[in-house]
GROMACS .gro file of C-alpha atoms in nm:
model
  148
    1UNK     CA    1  -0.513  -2.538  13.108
    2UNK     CA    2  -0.654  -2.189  13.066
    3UNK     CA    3  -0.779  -1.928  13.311
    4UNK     CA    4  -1.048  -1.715  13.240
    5UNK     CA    5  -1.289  -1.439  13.411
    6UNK     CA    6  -1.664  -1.500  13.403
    7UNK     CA    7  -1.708  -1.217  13.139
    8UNK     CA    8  -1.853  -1.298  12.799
    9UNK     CA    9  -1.540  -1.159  12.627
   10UNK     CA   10  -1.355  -1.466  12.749
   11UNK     CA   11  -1.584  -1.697  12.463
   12UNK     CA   12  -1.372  -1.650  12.230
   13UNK     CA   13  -1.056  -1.752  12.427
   14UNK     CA   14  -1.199  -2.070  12.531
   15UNK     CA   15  -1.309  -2.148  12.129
   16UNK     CA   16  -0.970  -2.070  11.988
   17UNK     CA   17  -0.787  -2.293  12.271
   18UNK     CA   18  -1.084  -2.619  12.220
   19UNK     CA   19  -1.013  -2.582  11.839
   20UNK     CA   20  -0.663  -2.579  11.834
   21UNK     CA   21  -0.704  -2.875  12.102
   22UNK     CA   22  -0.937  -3.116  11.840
   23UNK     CA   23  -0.754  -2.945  11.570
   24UNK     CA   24  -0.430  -3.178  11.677
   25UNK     CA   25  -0.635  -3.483  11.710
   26UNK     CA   26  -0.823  -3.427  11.352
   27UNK     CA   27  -1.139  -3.375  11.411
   28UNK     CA   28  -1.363  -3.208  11.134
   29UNK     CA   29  -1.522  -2.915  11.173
   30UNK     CA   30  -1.892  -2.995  11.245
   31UNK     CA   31  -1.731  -3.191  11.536
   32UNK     CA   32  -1.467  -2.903  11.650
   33UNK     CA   33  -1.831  -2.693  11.616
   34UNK     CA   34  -1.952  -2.890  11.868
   35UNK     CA   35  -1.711  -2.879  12.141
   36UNK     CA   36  -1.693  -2.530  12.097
   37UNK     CA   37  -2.069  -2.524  12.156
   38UNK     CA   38  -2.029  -2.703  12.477
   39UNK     CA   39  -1.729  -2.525  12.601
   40UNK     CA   40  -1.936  -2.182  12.511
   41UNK     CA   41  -2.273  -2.333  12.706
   42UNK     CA   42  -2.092  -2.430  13.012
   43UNK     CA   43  -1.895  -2.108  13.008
   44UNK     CA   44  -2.236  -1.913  12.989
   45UNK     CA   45  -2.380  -2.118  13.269
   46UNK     CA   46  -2.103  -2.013  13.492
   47UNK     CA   47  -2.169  -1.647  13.374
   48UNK     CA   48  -2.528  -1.685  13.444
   49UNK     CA   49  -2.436  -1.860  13.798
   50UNK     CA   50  -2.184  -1.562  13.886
   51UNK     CA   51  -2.471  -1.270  13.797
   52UNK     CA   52  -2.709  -1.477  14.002
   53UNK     CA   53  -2.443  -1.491  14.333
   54UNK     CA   54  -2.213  -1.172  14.239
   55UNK     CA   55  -2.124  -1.160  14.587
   56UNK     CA   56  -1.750  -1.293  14.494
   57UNK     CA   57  -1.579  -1.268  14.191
   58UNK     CA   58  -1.516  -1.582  14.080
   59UNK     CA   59  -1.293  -1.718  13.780
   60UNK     CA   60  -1.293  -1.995  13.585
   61UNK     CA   61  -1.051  -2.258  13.474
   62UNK     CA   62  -1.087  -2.480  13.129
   63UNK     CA   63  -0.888  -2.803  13.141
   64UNK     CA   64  -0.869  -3.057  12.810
   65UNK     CA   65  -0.749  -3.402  12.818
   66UNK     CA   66  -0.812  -3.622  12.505
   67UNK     CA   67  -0.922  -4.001  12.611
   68UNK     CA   68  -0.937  -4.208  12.317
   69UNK     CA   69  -1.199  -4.061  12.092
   70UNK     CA   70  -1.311  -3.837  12.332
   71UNK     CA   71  -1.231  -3.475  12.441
   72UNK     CA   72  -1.311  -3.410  12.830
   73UNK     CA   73  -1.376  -3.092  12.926
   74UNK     CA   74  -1.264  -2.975  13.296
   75UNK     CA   75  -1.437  -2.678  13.381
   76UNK     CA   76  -1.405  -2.546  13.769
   77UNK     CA   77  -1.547  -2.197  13.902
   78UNK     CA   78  -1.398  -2.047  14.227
   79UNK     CA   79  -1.327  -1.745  14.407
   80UNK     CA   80  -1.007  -1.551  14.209
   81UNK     CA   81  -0.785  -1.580  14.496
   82UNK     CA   82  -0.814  -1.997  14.535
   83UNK     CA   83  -0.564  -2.254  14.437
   84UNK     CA   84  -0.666  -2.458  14.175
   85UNK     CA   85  -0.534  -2.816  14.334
   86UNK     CA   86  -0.735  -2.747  14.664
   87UNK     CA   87  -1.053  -2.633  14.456
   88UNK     CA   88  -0.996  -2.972  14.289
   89UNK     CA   89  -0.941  -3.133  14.674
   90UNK     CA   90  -1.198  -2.966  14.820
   91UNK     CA   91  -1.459  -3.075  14.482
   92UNK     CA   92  -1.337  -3.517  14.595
   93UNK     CA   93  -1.368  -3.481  14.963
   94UNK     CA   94  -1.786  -3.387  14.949
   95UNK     CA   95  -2.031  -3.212  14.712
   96UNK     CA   96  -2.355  -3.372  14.530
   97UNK     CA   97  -2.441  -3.340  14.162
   98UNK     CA   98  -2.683  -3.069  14.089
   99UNK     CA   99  -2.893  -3.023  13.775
  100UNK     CA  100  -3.186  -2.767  13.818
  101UNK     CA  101  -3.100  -2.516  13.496
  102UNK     CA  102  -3.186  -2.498  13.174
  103UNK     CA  103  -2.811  -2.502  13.064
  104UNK     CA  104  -2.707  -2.797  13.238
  105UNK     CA  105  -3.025  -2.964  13.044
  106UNK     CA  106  -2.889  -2.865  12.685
  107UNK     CA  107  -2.526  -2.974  12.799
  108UNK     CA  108  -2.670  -3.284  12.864
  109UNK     CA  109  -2.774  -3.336  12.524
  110UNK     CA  110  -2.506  -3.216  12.344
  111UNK     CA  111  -2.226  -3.401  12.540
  112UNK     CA  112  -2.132  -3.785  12.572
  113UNK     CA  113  -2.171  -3.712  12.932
  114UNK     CA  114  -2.215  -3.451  13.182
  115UNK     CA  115  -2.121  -3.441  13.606
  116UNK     CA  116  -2.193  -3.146  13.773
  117UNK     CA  117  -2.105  -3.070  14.164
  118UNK     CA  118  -2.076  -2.792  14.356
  119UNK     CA  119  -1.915  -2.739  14.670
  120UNK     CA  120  -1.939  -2.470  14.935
  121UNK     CA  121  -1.773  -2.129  14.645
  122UNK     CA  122  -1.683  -2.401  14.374
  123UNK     CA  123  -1.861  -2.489  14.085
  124UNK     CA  124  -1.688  -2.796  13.869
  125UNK     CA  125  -1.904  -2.943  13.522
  126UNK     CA  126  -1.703  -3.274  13.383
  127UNK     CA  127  -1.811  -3.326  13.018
  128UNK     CA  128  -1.727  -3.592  12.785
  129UNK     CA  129  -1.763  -3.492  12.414
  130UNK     CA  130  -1.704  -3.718  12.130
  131UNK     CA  131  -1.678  -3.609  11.744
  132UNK     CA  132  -1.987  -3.815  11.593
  133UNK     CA  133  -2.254  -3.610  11.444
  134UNK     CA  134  -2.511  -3.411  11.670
  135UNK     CA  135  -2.817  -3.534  11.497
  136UNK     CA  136  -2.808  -3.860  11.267
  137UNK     CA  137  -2.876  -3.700  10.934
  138UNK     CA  138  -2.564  -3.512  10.963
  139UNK     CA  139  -2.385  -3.813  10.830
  140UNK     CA  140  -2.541  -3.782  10.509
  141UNK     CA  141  -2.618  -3.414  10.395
  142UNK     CA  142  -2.856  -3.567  10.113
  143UNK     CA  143  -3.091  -3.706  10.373
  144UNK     CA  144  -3.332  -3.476  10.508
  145UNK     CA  145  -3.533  -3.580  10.779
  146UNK     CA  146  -3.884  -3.583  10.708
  147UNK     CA  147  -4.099  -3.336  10.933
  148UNK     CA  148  -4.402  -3.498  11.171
   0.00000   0.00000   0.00000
């Protein structure tokens, strides 16, 4: 688990601690590219979320659990001063799924799967990501797809 302000100098954290993550599981580097993609979208969609409603400083927390061959991504915004087992309480006892931005949209086509809630000052994405190639053609570099 890793703790992080809503700043964009807190990228980098969350790349170096989703590649060491895949790293231990063996995933190859396209793939490790990937989740650190996602990671760095939802991370900027937080940022985006906190400029938009800087009336609290918030801060975010990065979970990473590895089911089977997939990596899922916890990612929960709150005010600084919560707990991070009653944001996670507060997230299961109400709170709909919201997707009206432009970086929830690209999330959902870069990850396996996406949920997204929010709840009163929390903001939780769920994403699934898996280690296959982002676009078919990456399986075989030779094969260029032809243009339309």
């Amino acid at each position: 688990r890793l703790s992080l302000q809503p700043e964009v100098g807190s990228i980098r954290l969350a790349h170096d601690f989703v590649r060491r993550f895949a790293t231990q599981f063996g995933w190859d580097q396209a793939a490790i590219g990937r989740l650190e993609l996602v990671t760095e979208e939802a991370l900027l969609y937080f940022m985006s979320s906190q400029d938009a409603a800087a009336t609290q400083k918030k801060k975010i927390h990065l979970s990473v659990r590895y089911e089977g061959e997939v990596v899922e991504l916890e990612i929960i915004a709150g005010p600084q001063e919560a707990n991070m087992e009653d944001l996670v309480r507060s997230l299961k006892k109400g709170g709909g799924p919201v997707e009206d931005d432009l970086s929830l949209h690209l999330l959902r086509e870069l990850a396996l799967d996406l949920k997204h809630q929010q709840f009163h000052d929390i903001d939780c994405l769920l994403l699934r990501v898996d280690s296959r190639p982002l676009h078919p053609f990456e399986e075989n570099p030779d094969v260029v797809p032809a243009s339309t």
